[in-house]
mmCIF file of C-alpha atoms in Angstrom:
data_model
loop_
_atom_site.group_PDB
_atom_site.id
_atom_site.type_symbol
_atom_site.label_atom_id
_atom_site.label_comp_id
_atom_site.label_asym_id
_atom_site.label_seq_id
_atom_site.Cartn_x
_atom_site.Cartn_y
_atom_site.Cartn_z
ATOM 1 C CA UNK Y 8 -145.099 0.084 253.184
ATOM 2 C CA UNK Y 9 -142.836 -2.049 251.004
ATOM 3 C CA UNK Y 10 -142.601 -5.785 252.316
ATOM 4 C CA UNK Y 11 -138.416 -6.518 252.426
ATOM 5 C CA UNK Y 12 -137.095 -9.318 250.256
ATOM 6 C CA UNK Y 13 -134.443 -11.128 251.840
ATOM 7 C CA UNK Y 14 -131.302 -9.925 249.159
ATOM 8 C CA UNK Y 15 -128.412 -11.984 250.807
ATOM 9 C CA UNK Y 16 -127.878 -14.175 247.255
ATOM 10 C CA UNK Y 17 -129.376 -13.441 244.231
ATOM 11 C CA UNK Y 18 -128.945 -14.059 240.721
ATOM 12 C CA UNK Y 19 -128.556 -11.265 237.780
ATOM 13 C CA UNK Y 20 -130.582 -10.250 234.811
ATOM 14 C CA UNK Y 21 -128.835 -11.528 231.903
ATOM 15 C CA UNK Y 22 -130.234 -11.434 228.659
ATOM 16 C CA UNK Y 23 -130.869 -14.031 227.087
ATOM 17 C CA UNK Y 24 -130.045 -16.379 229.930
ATOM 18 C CA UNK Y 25 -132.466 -15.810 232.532
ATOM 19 C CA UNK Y 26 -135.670 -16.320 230.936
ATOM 20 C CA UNK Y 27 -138.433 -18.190 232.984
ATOM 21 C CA UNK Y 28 -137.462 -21.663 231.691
ATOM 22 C CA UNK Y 29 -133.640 -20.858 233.638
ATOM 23 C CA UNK Y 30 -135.507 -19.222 236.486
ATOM 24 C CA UNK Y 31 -137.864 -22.459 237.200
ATOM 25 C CA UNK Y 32 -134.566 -24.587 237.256
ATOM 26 C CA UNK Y 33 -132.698 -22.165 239.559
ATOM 27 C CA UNK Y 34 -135.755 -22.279 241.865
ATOM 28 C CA UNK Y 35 -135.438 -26.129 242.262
ATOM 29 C CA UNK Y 36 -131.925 -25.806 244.180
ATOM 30 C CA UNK Y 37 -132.587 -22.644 246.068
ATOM 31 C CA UNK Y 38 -135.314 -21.111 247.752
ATOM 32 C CA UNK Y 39 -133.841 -18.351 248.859
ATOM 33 C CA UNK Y 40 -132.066 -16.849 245.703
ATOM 34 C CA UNK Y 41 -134.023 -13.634 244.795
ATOM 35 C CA UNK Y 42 -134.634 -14.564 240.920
ATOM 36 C CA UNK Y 43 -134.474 -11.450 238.427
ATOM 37 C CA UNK Y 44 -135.861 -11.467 234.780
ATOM 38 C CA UNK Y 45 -133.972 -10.102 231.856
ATOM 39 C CA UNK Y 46 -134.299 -6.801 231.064
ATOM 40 C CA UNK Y 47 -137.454 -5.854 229.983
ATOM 41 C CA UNK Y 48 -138.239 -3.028 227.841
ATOM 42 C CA UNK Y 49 -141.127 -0.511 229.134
ATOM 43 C CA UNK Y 50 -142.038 -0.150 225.504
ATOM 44 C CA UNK Y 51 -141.885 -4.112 224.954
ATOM 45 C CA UNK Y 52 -144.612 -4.127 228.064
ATOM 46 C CA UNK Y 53 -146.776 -1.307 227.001
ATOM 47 C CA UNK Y 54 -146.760 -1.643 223.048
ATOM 48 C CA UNK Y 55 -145.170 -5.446 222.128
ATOM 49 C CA UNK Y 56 -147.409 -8.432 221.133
ATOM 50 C CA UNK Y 57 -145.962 -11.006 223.381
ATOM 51 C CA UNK Y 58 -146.611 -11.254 227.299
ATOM 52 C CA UNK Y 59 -143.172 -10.461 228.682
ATOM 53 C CA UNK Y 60 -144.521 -10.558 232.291
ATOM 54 C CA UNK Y 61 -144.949 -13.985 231.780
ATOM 55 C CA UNK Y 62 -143.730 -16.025 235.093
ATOM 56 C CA UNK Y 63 -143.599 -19.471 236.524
ATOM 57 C CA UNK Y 64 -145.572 -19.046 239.700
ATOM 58 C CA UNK Y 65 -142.896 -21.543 241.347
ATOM 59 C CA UNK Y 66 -140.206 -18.629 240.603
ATOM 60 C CA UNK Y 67 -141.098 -16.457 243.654
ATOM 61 C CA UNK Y 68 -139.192 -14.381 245.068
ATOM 62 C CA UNK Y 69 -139.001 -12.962 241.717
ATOM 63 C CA UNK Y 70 -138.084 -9.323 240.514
ATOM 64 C CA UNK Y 71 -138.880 -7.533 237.273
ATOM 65 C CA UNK Y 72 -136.284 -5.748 236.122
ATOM 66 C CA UNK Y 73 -137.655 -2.902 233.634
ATOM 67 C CA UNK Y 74 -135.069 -0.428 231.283
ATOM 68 C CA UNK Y 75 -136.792 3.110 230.758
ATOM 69 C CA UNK Y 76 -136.393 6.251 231.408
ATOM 70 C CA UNK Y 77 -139.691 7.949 230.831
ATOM 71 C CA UNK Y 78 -141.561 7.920 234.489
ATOM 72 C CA UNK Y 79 -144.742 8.059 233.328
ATOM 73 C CA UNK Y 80 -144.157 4.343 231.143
ATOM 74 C CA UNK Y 81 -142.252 2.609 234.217
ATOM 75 C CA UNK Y 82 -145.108 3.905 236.678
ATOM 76 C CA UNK Y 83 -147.351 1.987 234.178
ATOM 77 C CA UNK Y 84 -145.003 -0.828 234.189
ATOM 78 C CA UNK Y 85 -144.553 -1.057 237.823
ATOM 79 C CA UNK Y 86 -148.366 -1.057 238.228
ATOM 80 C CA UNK Y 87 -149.186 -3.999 235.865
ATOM 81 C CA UNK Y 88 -145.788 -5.950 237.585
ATOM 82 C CA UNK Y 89 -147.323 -5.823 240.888
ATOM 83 C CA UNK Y 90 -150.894 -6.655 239.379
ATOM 84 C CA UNK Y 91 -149.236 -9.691 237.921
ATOM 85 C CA UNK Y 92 -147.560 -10.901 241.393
ATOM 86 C CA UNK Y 93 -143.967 -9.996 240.684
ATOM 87 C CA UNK Y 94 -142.206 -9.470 244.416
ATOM 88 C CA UNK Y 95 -139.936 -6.435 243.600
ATOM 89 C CA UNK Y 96 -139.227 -3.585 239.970
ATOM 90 C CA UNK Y 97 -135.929 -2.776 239.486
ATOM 91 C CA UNK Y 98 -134.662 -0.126 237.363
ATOM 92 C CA UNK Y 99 -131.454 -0.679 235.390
ATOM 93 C CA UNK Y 100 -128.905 1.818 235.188
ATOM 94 C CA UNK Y 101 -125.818 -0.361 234.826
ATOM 95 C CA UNK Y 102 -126.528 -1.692 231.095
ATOM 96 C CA UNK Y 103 -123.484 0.190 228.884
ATOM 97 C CA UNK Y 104 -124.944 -1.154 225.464
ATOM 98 C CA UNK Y 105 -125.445 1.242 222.467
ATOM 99 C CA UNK Y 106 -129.076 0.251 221.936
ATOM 100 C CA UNK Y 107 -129.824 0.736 225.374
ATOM 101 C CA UNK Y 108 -128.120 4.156 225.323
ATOM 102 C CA UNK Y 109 -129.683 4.859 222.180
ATOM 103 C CA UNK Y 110 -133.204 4.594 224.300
ATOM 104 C CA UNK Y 111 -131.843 6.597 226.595
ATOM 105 C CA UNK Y 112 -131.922 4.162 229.875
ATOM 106 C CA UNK Y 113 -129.203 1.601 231.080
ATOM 107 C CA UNK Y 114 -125.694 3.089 232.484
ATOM 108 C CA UNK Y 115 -125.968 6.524 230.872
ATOM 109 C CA UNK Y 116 -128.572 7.385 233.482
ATOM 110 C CA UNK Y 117 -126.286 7.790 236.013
ATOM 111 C CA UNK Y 118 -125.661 10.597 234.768
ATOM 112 C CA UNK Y 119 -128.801 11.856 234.711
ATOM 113 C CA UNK Y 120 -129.572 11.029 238.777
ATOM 114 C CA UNK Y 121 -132.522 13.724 239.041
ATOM 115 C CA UNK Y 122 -133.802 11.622 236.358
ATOM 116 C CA UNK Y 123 -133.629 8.376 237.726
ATOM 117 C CA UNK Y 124 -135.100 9.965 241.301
ATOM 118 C CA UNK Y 125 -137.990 11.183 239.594
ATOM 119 C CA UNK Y 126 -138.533 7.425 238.040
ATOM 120 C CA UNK Y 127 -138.443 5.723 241.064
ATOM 121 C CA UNK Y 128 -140.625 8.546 242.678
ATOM 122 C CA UNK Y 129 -143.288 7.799 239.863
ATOM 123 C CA UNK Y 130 -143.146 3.908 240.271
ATOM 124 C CA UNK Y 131 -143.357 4.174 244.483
ATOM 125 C CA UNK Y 132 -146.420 6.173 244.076
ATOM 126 C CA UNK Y 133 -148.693 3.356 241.998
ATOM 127 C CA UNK Y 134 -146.530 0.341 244.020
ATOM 128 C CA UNK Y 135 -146.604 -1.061 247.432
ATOM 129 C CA UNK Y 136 -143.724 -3.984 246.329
ATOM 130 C CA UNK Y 137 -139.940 -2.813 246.680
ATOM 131 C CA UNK Y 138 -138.745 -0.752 243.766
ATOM 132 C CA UNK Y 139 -134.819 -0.687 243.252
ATOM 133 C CA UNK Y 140 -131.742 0.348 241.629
ATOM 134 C CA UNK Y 141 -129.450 -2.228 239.762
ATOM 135 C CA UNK Y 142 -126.055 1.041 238.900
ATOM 136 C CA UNK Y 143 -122.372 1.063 238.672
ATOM 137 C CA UNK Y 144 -119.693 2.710 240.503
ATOM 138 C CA UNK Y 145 -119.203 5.213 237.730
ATOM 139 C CA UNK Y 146 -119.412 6.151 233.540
ATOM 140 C CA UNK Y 147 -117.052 6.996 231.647
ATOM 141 C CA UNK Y 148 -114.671 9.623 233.395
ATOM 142 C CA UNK Y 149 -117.113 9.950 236.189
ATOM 143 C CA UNK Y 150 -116.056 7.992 238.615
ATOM 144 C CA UNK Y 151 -115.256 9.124 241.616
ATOM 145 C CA UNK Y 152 -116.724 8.084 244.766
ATOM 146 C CA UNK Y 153 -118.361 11.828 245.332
ATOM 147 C CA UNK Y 154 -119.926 11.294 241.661
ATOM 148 C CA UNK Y 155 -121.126 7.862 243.293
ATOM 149 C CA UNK Y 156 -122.714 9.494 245.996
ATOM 150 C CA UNK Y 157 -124.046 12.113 244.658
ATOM 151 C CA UNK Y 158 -125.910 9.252 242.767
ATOM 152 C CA UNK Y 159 -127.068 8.072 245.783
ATOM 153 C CA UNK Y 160 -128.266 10.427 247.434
ATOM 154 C CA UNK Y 161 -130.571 11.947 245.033
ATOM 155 C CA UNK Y 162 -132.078 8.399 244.206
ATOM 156 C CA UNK Y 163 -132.086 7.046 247.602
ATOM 157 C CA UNK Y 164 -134.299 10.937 248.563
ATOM 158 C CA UNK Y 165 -137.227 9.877 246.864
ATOM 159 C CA UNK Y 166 -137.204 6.365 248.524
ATOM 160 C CA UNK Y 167 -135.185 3.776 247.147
ATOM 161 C CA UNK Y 168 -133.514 2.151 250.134
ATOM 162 C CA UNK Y 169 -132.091 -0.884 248.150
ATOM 163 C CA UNK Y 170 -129.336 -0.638 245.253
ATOM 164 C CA UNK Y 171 -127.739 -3.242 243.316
ATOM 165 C CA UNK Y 172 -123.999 -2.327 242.597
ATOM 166 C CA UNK Y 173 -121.802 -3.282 240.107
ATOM 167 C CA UNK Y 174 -118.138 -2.834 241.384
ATOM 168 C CA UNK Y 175 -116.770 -1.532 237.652
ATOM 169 C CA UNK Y 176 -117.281 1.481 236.002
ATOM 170 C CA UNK Y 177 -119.123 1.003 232.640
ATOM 171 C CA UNK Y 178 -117.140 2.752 229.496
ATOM 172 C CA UNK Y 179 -120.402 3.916 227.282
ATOM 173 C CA UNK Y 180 -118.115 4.005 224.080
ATOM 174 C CA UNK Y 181 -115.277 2.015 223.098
ATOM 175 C CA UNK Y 182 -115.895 -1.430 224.840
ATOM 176 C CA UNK Y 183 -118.410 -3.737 224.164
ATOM 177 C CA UNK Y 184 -121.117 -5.060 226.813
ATOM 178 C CA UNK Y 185 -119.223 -8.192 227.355
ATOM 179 C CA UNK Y 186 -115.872 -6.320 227.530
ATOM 180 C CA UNK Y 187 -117.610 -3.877 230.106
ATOM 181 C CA UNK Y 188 -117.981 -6.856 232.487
ATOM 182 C CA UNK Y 189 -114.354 -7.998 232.185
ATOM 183 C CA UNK Y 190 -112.336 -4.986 231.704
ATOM 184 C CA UNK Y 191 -113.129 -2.259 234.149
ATOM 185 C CA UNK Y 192 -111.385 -2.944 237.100
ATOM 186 C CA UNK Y 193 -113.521 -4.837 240.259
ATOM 187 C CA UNK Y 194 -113.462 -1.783 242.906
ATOM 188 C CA UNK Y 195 -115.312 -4.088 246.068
ATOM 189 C CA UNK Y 196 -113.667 -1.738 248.382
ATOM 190 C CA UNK Y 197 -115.548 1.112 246.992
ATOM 191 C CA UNK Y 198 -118.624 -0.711 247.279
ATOM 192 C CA UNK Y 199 -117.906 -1.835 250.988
ATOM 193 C CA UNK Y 200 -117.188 1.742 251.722
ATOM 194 C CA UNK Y 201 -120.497 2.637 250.308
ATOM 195 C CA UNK Y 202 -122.436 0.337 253.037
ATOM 196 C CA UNK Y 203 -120.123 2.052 255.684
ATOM 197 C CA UNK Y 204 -121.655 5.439 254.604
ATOM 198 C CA UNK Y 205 -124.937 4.435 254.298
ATOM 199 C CA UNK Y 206 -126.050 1.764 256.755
ATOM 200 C CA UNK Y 207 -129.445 2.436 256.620
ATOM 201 C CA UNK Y 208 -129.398 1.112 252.877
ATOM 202 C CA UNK Y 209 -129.140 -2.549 252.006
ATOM 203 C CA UNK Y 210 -126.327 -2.601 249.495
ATOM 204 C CA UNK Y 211 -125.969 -5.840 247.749
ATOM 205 C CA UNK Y 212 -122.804 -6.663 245.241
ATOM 206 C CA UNK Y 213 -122.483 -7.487 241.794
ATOM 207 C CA UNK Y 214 -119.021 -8.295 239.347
ATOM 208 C CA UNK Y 215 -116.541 -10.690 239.752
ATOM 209 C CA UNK Y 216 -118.350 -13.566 242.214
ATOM 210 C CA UNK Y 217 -117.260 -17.136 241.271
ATOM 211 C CA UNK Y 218 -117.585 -19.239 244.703
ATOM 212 C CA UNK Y 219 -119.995 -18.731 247.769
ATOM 213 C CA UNK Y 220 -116.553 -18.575 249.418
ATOM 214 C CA UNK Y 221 -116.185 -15.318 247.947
ATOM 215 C CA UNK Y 222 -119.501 -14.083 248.535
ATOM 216 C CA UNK Y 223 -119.424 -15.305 252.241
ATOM 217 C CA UNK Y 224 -116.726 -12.942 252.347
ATOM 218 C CA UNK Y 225 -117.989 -9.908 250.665
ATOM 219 C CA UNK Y 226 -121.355 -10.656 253.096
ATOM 220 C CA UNK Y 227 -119.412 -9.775 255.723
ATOM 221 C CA UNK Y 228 -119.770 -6.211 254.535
ATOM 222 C CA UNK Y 229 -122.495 -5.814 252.871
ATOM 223 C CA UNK Y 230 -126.371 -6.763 252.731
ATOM 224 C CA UNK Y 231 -126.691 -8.744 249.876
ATOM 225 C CA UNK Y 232 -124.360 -10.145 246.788
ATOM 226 C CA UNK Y 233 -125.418 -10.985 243.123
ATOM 227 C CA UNK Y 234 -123.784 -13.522 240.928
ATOM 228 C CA UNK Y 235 -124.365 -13.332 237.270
ATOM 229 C CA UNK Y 236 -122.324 -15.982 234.922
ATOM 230 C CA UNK Y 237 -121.276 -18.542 237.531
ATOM 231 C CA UNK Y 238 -124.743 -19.192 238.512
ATOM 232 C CA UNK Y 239 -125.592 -20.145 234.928
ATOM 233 C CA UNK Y 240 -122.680 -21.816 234.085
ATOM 234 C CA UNK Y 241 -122.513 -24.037 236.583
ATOM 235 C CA UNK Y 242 -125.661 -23.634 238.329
ATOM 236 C CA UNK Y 243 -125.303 -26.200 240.978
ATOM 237 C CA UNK Y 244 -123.373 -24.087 242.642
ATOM 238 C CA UNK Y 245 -127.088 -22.571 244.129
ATOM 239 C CA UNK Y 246 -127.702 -26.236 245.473
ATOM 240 C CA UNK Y 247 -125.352 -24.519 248.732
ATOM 241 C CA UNK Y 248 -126.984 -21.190 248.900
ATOM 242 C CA UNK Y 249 -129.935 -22.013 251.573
ATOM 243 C CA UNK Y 250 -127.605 -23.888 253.462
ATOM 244 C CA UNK Y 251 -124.484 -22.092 253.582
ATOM 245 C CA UNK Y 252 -125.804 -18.140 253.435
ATOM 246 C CA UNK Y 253 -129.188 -18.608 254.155
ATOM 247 C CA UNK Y 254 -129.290 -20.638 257.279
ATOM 248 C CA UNK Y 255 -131.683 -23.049 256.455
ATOM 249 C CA UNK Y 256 -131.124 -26.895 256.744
ATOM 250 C CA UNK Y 257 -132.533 -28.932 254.461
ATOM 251 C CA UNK Y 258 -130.980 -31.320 252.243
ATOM 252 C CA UNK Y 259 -130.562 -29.784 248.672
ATOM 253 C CA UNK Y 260 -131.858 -31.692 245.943
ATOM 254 C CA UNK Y 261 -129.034 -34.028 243.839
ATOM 255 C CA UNK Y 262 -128.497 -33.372 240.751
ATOM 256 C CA UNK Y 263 -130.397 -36.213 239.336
ATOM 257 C CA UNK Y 264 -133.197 -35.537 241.765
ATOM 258 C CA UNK Y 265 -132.937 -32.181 239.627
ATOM 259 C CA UNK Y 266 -133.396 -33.642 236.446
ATOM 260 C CA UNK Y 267 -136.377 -35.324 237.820
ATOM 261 C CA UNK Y 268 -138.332 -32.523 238.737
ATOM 262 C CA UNK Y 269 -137.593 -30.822 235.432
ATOM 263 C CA UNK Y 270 -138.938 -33.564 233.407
ATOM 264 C CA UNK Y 271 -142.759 -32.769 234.232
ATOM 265 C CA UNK Y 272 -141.898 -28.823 233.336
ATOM 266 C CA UNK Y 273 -140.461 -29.974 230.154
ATOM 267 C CA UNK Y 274 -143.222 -31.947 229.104
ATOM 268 C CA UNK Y 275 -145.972 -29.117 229.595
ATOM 269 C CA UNK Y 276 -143.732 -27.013 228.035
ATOM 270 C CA UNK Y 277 -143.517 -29.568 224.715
ATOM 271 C CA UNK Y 278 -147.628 -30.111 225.383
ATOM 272 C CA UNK Y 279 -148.161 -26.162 224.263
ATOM 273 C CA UNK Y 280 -145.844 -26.333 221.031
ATOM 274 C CA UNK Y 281 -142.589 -25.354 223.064
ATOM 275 C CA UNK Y 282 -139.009 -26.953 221.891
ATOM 276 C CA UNK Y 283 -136.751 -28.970 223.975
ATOM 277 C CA UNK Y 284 -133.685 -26.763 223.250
ATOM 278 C CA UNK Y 285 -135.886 -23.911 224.727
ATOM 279 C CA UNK Y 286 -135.544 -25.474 228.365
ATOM 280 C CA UNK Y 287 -132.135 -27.746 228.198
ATOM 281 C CA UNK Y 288 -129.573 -25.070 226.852
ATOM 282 C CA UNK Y 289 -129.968 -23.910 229.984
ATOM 283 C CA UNK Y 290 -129.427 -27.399 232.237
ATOM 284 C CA UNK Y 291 -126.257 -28.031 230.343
ATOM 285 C CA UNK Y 292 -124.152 -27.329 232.912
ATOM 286 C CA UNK Y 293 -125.636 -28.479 235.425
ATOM 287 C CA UNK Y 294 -122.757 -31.899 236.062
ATOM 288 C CA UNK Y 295 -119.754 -29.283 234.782
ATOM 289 C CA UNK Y 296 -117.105 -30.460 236.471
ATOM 290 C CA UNK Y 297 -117.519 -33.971 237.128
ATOM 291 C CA UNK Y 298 -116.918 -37.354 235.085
ATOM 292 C CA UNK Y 299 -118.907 -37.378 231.870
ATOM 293 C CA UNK Y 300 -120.419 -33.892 231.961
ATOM 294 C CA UNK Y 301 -118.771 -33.562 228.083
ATOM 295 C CA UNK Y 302 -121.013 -36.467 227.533
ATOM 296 C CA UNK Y 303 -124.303 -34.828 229.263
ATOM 297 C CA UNK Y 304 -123.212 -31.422 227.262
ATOM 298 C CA UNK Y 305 -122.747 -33.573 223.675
ATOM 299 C CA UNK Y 306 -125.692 -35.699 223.561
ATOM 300 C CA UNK Y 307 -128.243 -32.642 224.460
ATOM 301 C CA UNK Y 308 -126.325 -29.894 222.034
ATOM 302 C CA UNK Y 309 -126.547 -32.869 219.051
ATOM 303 C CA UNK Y 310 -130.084 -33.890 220.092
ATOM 304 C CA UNK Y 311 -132.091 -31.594 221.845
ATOM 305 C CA UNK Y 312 -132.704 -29.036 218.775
ATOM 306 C CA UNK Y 313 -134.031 -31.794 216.512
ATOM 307 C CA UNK Y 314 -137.532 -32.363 215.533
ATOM 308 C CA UNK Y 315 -139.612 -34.345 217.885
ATOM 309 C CA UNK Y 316 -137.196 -34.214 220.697
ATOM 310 C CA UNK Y 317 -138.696 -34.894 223.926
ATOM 311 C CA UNK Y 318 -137.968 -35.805 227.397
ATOM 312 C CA UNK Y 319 -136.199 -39.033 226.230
ATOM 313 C CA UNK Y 320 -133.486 -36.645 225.055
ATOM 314 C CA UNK Y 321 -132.618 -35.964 228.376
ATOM 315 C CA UNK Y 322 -132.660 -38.986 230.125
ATOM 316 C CA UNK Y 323 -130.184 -40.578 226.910
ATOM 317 C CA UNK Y 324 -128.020 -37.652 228.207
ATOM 318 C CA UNK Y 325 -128.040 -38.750 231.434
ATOM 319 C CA UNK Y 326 -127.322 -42.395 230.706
ATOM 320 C CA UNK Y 327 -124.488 -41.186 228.416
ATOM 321 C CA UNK Y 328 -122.889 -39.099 230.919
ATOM 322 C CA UNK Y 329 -123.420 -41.810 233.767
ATOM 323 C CA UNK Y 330 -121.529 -44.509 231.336
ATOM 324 C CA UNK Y 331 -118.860 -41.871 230.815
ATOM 325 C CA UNK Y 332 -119.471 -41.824 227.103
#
């Protein structure tokens, strides 16, 4: 049996953005956001050079999220994830890029649900961790809510009880990936009407969130909600998560207290040849919207890329942005 995550907030797979480095600093305001990695490639896994399994063991509950489409490669993938600790695979079928289309995985699987059934049949069979679904509501001009469901049914009869849904179609030709998550219209109601249909599946949300105000409201609906953009941006925003979706009640860290805890990750990470741009491009916005953030965002973009730079970068930053330079 497949031990259940607790999906009520998590963050998306963004590429490029949530890399371990992001992941370690998200895990430091919430403990109960359900981390994902970037996409990962099964052929990146099975035939690259690097380690892209690699994982902060502070990052749990973490998912891998894998883009495939032959069963046999994400079965392999699936196997070595779980051997390596990760807490949940998910399978994307939501990514409308060309290059992911051209390898024949991302959004143009939904059309291809017998497909995707059969992959999450092969990973359940070598996998006793969760194995999911991150989809859309539709592609292209299939998108009706029968097309959706049809979806769903054939993926959910081989045992996937959790999906992931972004409330926009994806276009596969004609907009970009970025213009994919802006201008497809948000269809939440679609996605509400989903869980109606299928209460025995945890649904969580995806598109759109800004404020736990609005996902407060959308969890009064559905399992789970995902916020992709926000939660990078301006990542303090997960300082609130434990306490105000979560239930739990202890004080979040401050933002300084933040900083802090960072600085000892940051130094290992400079001890093994790593840069300091590496680890703050993504703590940039972490005082976005208060007095002197422009001065915290300045002095690391001008500094943090040079030779040498170390852990003194950051605390200058924080000086600066405390004198509202």
């Amino acid at each position: 049996m497949s031990l259940e995550l607790d999906r009520t907030f998590s963050i998306a797979p963004m590429l490029d953005w949530t890399d371990r480095h992001y992941r370690y600093f998200a895990r430091l305001m919430s403990s109960k956001a359900l981390l994902y990695t970037e996409m990962v490639t099964t052929g990146a896994i099975l035939h690259g050079r690097g380690d892209y399994l690699a994982y902060n063991r502070e990052e749990h509950p973490l998912a891998l999220q894998l883009g495939g489409s032959n069963p046999e490669d994400l079965a392999k993938c699936a196997a070595l994830a779980a051997q390596r600790g990760y807490d949940e695979v998910n399978l994307n079928v939501g990514c409308p890029s060309d290059r992911v289309q051209n390898g024949r995985f991302g959004a143009c699987l939904m059309a291809e649900s017998a497909l995707v059934a059969e992959c999450v049949d092969a990973m359940k069979q070598v996998v006793d961790i969760p194995v999911t679904v991150k989809t859309r509501i539709g592609i292209d001009e299939q998108d009706s809510y029968e097309f959706l469901t049809d979806f769903i049914d054939t993926v959910q009869a081989k045992g996937c009880s959790a999906f992931t849904i972004h409330a926009r179609k994806a276009w596969l030709q004609g907009l970009s990936p970025k213009e994919n998550r802006e201008i497809p219209p948000l269809d939440y109601a679609r996605v509400y009407r989903l869980k109606q249909d299928y209460p025995g599946l945890n649904i969580s949300l995806n598109g759109g969130i800004t404020s736990l105000e609005q996902a407060k409201t959308h969890l009064t609906h559905l399992d789970g909600v995902m916020v992709g953009r926000e939660a990078y941006q301006n990542p303090y925003m997960l300082a609130e998560v434990d306490s105000r979706l979560c239930g739990l009640t202890a004080p979040a860290l401050s933002r300084e207290e933040v900083i802090d805890k960072m600085l000892p990750y940051i130094e290992a990470h400079l001890a093994t040849g790593g840069r300091l741009n590496h680890i703050t491009r993504h703590i940039i916005g972490l005082f976005q919207g208060l007095p002197g953030s422009r001065g915290w965002r300045r002095y690391l973009s001008e500094n943090a890329h040079r030779p040498g730079a170390d852990t003194r970068v950051v605390l200058q930053a924080l000086q600066t942005m405390q004198a509202g330079i």
